[in-house]
mmCIF file of N, CA and C in Angstrom:
data_model
loop_
_atom_site.group_PDB
_atom_site.id
_atom_site.type_symbol
_atom_site.label_atom_id
_atom_site.label_comp_id
_atom_site.label_asym_id
_atom_site.label_seq_id
_atom_site.Cartn_x
_atom_site.Cartn_y
_atom_site.Cartn_z
ATOM 1 N N MET R 1 125.347 100.618 87.165
ATOM 2 C CA MET R 1 123.870 100.187 86.808
ATOM 3 C C MET R 1 122.886 99.681 87.198
ATOM 4 N N PRO R 2 121.496 100.075 87.770
ATOM 5 C CA PRO R 2 120.246 98.941 88.361
ATOM 6 C C PRO R 2 119.592 97.508 87.030
ATOM 7 N N LYS R 3 119.301 96.835 87.553
ATOM 8 C CA LYS R 3 118.441 96.088 85.955
ATOM 9 C C LYS R 3 117.027 96.592 86.294
ATOM 10 N N GLU R 4 116.121 96.803 84.992
ATOM 11 C CA GLU R 4 114.953 97.292 85.799
ATOM 12 C C GLU R 4 113.959 95.777 85.492
ATOM 13 N N ASN R 5 114.534 95.025 85.313
ATOM 14 C CA ASN R 5 113.478 93.305 85.025
ATOM 15 C C ASN R 5 113.760 92.849 86.694
ATOM 16 N N VAL R 6 113.842 92.946 88.095
ATOM 17 C CA VAL R 6 113.768 92.260 89.168
ATOM 18 C C VAL R 6 113.154 92.825 89.864
ATOM 19 N N ILE R 7 113.173 91.626 90.558
ATOM 20 C CA ILE R 7 111.805 91.769 91.273
ATOM 21 C C ILE R 7 112.175 92.408 93.208
ATOM 22 N N GLU R 8 111.336 92.653 93.841
ATOM 23 C CA GLU R 8 112.074 93.241 95.245
ATOM 24 C C GLU R 8 111.090 93.094 96.227
ATOM 25 N N VAL R 9 111.589 92.409 96.935
ATOM 26 C CA VAL R 9 110.394 92.130 97.896
ATOM 27 C C VAL R 9 111.332 92.156 99.667
ATOM 28 N N LYS R 10 109.959 91.718 100.728
ATOM 29 C CA LYS R 10 110.721 92.255 101.622
ATOM 30 C C LYS R 10 110.648 90.642 102.434
ATOM 31 N N GLY R 11 111.157 90.089 103.391
ATOM 32 C CA GLY R 11 111.089 89.016 104.226
ATOM 33 C C GLY R 11 111.836 89.525 105.635
ATOM 34 N N THR R 12 112.282 87.806 105.725
ATOM 35 C CA THR R 12 112.912 88.108 107.144
ATOM 36 C C THR R 12 113.953 86.256 107.013
ATOM 37 N N VAL R 13 115.514 87.395 108.090
ATOM 38 C CA VAL R 13 116.189 85.812 107.752
ATOM 39 C C VAL R 13 115.736 84.887 108.723
ATOM 40 N N THR R 14 115.798 83.676 108.299
ATOM 41 C CA THR R 14 115.652 82.632 109.252
ATOM 42 C C THR R 14 116.676 80.944 109.621
ATOM 43 N N GLU R 15 117.198 81.712 108.966
ATOM 44 C CA GLU R 15 118.365 80.454 109.162
ATOM 45 C C GLU R 15 119.567 81.069 108.781
ATOM 46 N N ALA R 16 121.311 81.138 109.172
ATOM 47 C CA ALA R 16 122.525 81.531 108.586
ATOM 48 C C ALA R 16 123.241 80.531 108.316
ATOM 49 N N LEU R 17 124.017 79.990 106.648
ATOM 50 C CA LEU R 17 124.650 79.324 105.937
ATOM 51 C C LEU R 17 125.326 79.179 105.812
ATOM 52 N N PRO R 18 126.211 78.886 105.822
ATOM 53 C CA PRO R 18 128.573 78.675 105.398
ATOM 54 C C PRO R 18 128.195 79.596 103.886
ATOM 55 N N ASN R 19 129.030 80.156 103.620
ATOM 56 C CA ASN R 19 129.779 80.694 102.709
ATOM 57 C C ASN R 19 128.501 82.231 102.289
ATOM 58 N N ALA R 20 128.048 83.274 103.604
ATOM 59 C CA ALA R 20 126.963 84.138 103.096
ATOM 60 C C ALA R 20 125.937 83.622 102.091
ATOM 61 N N MET R 21 125.477 81.777 102.857
ATOM 62 C CA MET R 21 123.875 82.214 102.616
ATOM 63 C C MET R 21 123.376 82.759 103.546
ATOM 64 N N PHE R 22 121.364 82.603 103.332
ATOM 65 C CA PHE R 22 120.752 82.812 104.335
ATOM 66 C C PHE R 22 119.645 82.245 103.303
ATOM 67 N N LYS R 23 118.942 81.532 104.851
ATOM 68 C CA LYS R 23 117.439 80.660 103.938
ATOM 69 C C LYS R 23 116.510 82.621 104.293
ATOM 70 N N VAL R 24 115.879 83.076 103.667
ATOM 71 C CA VAL R 24 115.401 84.689 104.021
ATOM 72 C C VAL R 24 113.602 83.758 103.666
ATOM 73 N N LYS R 25 112.563 83.978 104.850
ATOM 74 C CA LYS R 25 110.700 83.823 104.922
ATOM 75 C C LYS R 25 110.774 85.568 104.363
ATOM 76 N N LEU R 26 109.055 85.279 102.341
ATOM 77 C CA LEU R 26 108.810 86.809 102.155
ATOM 78 C C LEU R 26 108.670 86.593 102.597
ATOM 79 N N GLU R 27 107.567 87.488 102.410
ATOM 80 C CA GLU R 27 105.982 88.364 103.288
ATOM 81 C C GLU R 27 105.420 87.637 102.970
ATOM 82 N N ASN R 28 105.512 86.557 100.783
ATOM 83 C CA ASN R 28 104.158 85.786 100.495
ATOM 84 C C ASN R 28 103.795 84.214 101.199
ATOM 85 N N GLY R 29 104.907 83.866 102.132
ATOM 86 C CA GLY R 29 105.589 82.413 103.148
ATOM 87 C C GLY R 29 106.042 81.982 102.158
ATOM 88 N N HIS R 30 106.962 82.091 100.702
ATOM 89 C CA HIS R 30 108.300 81.265 100.285
ATOM 90 C C HIS R 30 109.152 81.174 100.971
ATOM 91 N N GLU R 31 110.327 80.665 100.292
ATOM 92 C CA GLU R 31 111.038 80.485 101.240
ATOM 93 C C GLU R 31 112.500 80.066 100.749
ATOM 94 N N ILE R 32 113.195 81.241 100.046
ATOM 95 C CA ILE R 32 113.841 81.322 99.480
ATOM 96 C C ILE R 32 115.958 80.655 99.668
ATOM 97 N N LEU R 33 116.738 80.800 98.991
ATOM 98 C CA LEU R 33 118.357 80.991 99.536
ATOM 99 C C LEU R 33 118.576 82.771 98.889
ATOM 100 N N ALA R 34 119.483 82.671 99.530
ATOM 101 C CA ALA R 34 120.129 84.770 99.564
ATOM 102 C C ALA R 34 121.377 84.874 100.144
ATOM 103 N N HIS R 35 122.080 85.139 99.233
ATOM 104 C CA HIS R 35 122.885 85.654 99.748
ATOM 105 C C HIS R 35 123.614 87.301 99.559
ATOM 106 N N ILE R 36 124.402 87.291 99.998
ATOM 107 C CA ILE R 36 124.500 89.171 100.763
ATOM 108 C C ILE R 36 124.851 89.987 99.036
ATOM 109 N N SER R 37 124.832 91.087 98.929
ATOM 110 C CA SER R 37 124.572 92.036 97.091
ATOM 111 C C SER R 37 126.761 92.716 98.240
ATOM 112 N N GLY R 38 127.403 92.929 97.074
ATOM 113 C CA GLY R 38 128.666 92.756 97.079
ATOM 114 C C GLY R 38 128.720 95.246 97.754
ATOM 115 N N LYS R 39 128.175 94.860 98.051
ATOM 116 C CA LYS R 39 127.471 96.965 98.734
ATOM 117 C C LYS R 39 127.858 96.407 100.132
ATOM 118 N N LEU R 40 127.037 95.532 100.295
ATOM 119 C CA LEU R 40 126.841 95.058 101.920
ATOM 120 C C LEU R 40 127.430 93.832 102.466
ATOM 121 N N ARG R 41 128.833 93.095 102.067
ATOM 122 C CA ARG R 41 130.248 92.521 101.843
ATOM 123 C C ARG R 41 131.021 93.348 102.651
ATOM 124 N N MET R 42 131.071 94.478 100.675
ATOM 125 C CA MET R 42 132.150 96.363 101.592
ATOM 126 C C MET R 42 132.078 96.659 101.889
ATOM 127 N N ASN R 43 130.665 96.809 103.178
ATOM 128 C CA ASN R 43 131.069 97.522 104.552
ATOM 129 C C ASN R 43 130.337 97.111 105.662
ATOM 130 N N TYR R 44 130.246 95.522 105.403
ATOM 131 C CA TYR R 44 130.457 94.858 106.386
ATOM 132 C C TYR R 44 129.452 94.731 107.115
ATOM 133 N N ILE R 45 128.151 94.720 106.649
ATOM 134 C CA ILE R 45 127.242 94.742 107.584
ATOM 135 C C ILE R 45 126.778 93.151 107.356
ATOM 136 N N LYS R 46 126.706 93.146 108.704
ATOM 137 C CA LYS R 46 126.730 91.938 109.129
ATOM 138 C C LYS R 46 124.536 91.106 109.196
ATOM 139 N N ILE R 47 123.991 90.224 109.569
ATOM 140 C CA ILE R 47 123.363 89.984 108.612
ATOM 141 C C ILE R 47 122.685 88.846 110.186
ATOM 142 N N LEU R 48 121.952 89.362 110.631
ATOM 143 C CA LEU R 48 121.584 87.422 111.938
ATOM 144 C C LEU R 48 120.140 87.194 111.629
ATOM 145 N N PRO R 49 119.840 86.211 111.956
ATOM 146 C CA PRO R 49 118.455 85.274 111.574
ATOM 147 C C PRO R 49 117.660 86.050 112.517
ATOM 148 N N GLY R 50 116.629 86.595 111.966
ATOM 149 C CA GLY R 50 116.340 87.515 112.497
ATOM 150 C C GLY R 50 115.834 89.307 112.080
ATOM 151 N N ASP R 51 116.448 89.042 111.099
ATOM 152 C CA ASP R 51 116.723 90.162 111.050
ATOM 153 C C ASP R 51 115.858 90.960 109.419
ATOM 154 N N ALA R 52 114.740 91.573 109.195
ATOM 155 C CA ALA R 52 114.033 91.765 108.760
ATOM 156 C C ALA R 52 115.309 92.346 107.102
ATOM 157 N N VAL R 53 115.364 92.021 105.368
ATOM 158 C CA VAL R 53 115.406 92.005 104.437
ATOM 159 C C VAL R 53 114.696 92.915 103.565
ATOM 160 N N THR R 54 115.521 93.423 102.437
ATOM 161 C CA THR R 54 114.608 93.383 101.221
ATOM 162 C C THR R 54 115.645 92.375 100.564
ATOM 163 N N VAL R 55 114.821 91.859 98.909
ATOM 164 C CA VAL R 55 115.650 90.751 98.458
ATOM 165 C C VAL R 55 115.725 90.913 97.174
ATOM 166 N N VAL R 56 116.090 91.189 95.777
ATOM 167 C CA VAL R 56 116.103 90.823 94.871
ATOM 168 C C VAL R 56 115.887 89.992 94.243
ATOM 169 N N LEU R 57 115.449 89.924 93.532
ATOM 170 C CA LEU R 57 115.053 88.745 92.706
ATOM 171 C C LEU R 57 114.770 89.277 91.245
ATOM 172 N N SER R 58 115.616 87.149 91.171
ATOM 173 C CA SER R 58 115.678 87.398 89.311
ATOM 174 C C SER R 58 114.601 86.772 88.978
ATOM 175 N N PRO R 59 113.676 87.173 87.402
ATOM 176 C CA PRO R 59 112.165 87.053 86.578
ATOM 177 C C PRO R 59 112.824 85.453 86.649
ATOM 178 N N TYR R 60 113.880 85.048 86.761
ATOM 179 C CA TYR R 60 114.361 83.459 85.769
ATOM 180 C C TYR R 60 114.299 83.041 87.295
ATOM 181 N N ASP R 61 114.419 82.713 87.446
ATOM 182 C CA ASP R 61 114.863 82.080 89.311
ATOM 183 C C ASP R 61 114.375 82.075 90.489
ATOM 184 N N LEU R 62 113.320 81.666 90.380
ATOM 185 C CA LEU R 62 112.789 83.025 91.373
ATOM 186 C C LEU R 62 112.587 81.859 93.531
ATOM 187 N N THR R 63 114.052 80.870 93.415
ATOM 188 C CA THR R 63 113.867 80.178 94.557
ATOM 189 C C THR R 63 115.406 80.838 94.769
ATOM 190 N N LYS R 64 116.087 81.804 93.833
ATOM 191 C CA LYS R 64 117.486 81.818 95.248
ATOM 192 C C LYS R 64 118.067 83.631 94.757
ATOM 193 N N GLY R 65 118.018 84.608 95.714
ATOM 194 C CA GLY R 65 118.343 86.128 95.487
ATOM 195 C C GLY R 65 119.597 86.591 96.054
ATOM 196 N N ARG R 66 119.794 87.350 96.087
ATOM 197 C CA ARG R 66 120.822 88.627 96.486
ATOM 198 C C ARG R 66 119.773 89.956 97.548
ATOM 199 N N ILE R 67 120.327 89.192 98.509
ATOM 200 C CA ILE R 67 120.086 90.389 99.507
ATOM 201 C C ILE R 67 120.696 91.802 99.617
ATOM 202 N N VAL R 68 119.785 93.108 98.754
ATOM 203 C CA VAL R 68 120.455 94.332 98.796
ATOM 204 C C VAL R 68 120.232 95.769 100.447
ATOM 205 N N TRP R 69 119.876 95.453 101.223
ATOM 206 C CA TRP R 69 118.692 96.048 102.404
ATOM 207 C C TRP R 69 118.800 95.382 103.842
ATOM 208 N N ARG R 70 119.118 95.161 105.144
ATOM 209 C CA ARG R 70 119.413 95.448 105.716
ATOM 210 C C ARG R 70 118.379 96.175 107.112
ATOM 211 N N GLY R 71 117.579 95.895 107.175
ATOM 212 C CA GLY R 71 116.382 96.793 107.866
ATOM 213 C C GLY R 71 116.659 96.271 109.222
ATOM 214 N N LYS R 72 115.825 97.408 110.047
ATOM 215 C CA LYS R 72 114.994 97.155 111.783
ATOM 216 C C LYS R 72 115.135 96.069 111.837
ATOM 217 N N GLN R 73 115.124 94.944 113.145
ATOM 218 C CA GLN R 73 114.780 94.002 113.623
ATOM 219 C C GLN R 73 113.386 94.367 114.412
#
């Protein structure tokens, strides 16, 4: 059941960090810390620096997010 009060934005992965964490530069210029969603993790989707991704942010903490989709480079 998806949450309805989330913010979905597009960005580009700039750096891969330990524990499946990534630095993502959003389209609006902000840089956030994001982790991979369970769906991507279960299907072994690899994310590399330079990949275009869709990130879901919580309205409570806009500095952290969850990567829910990996697009084309």
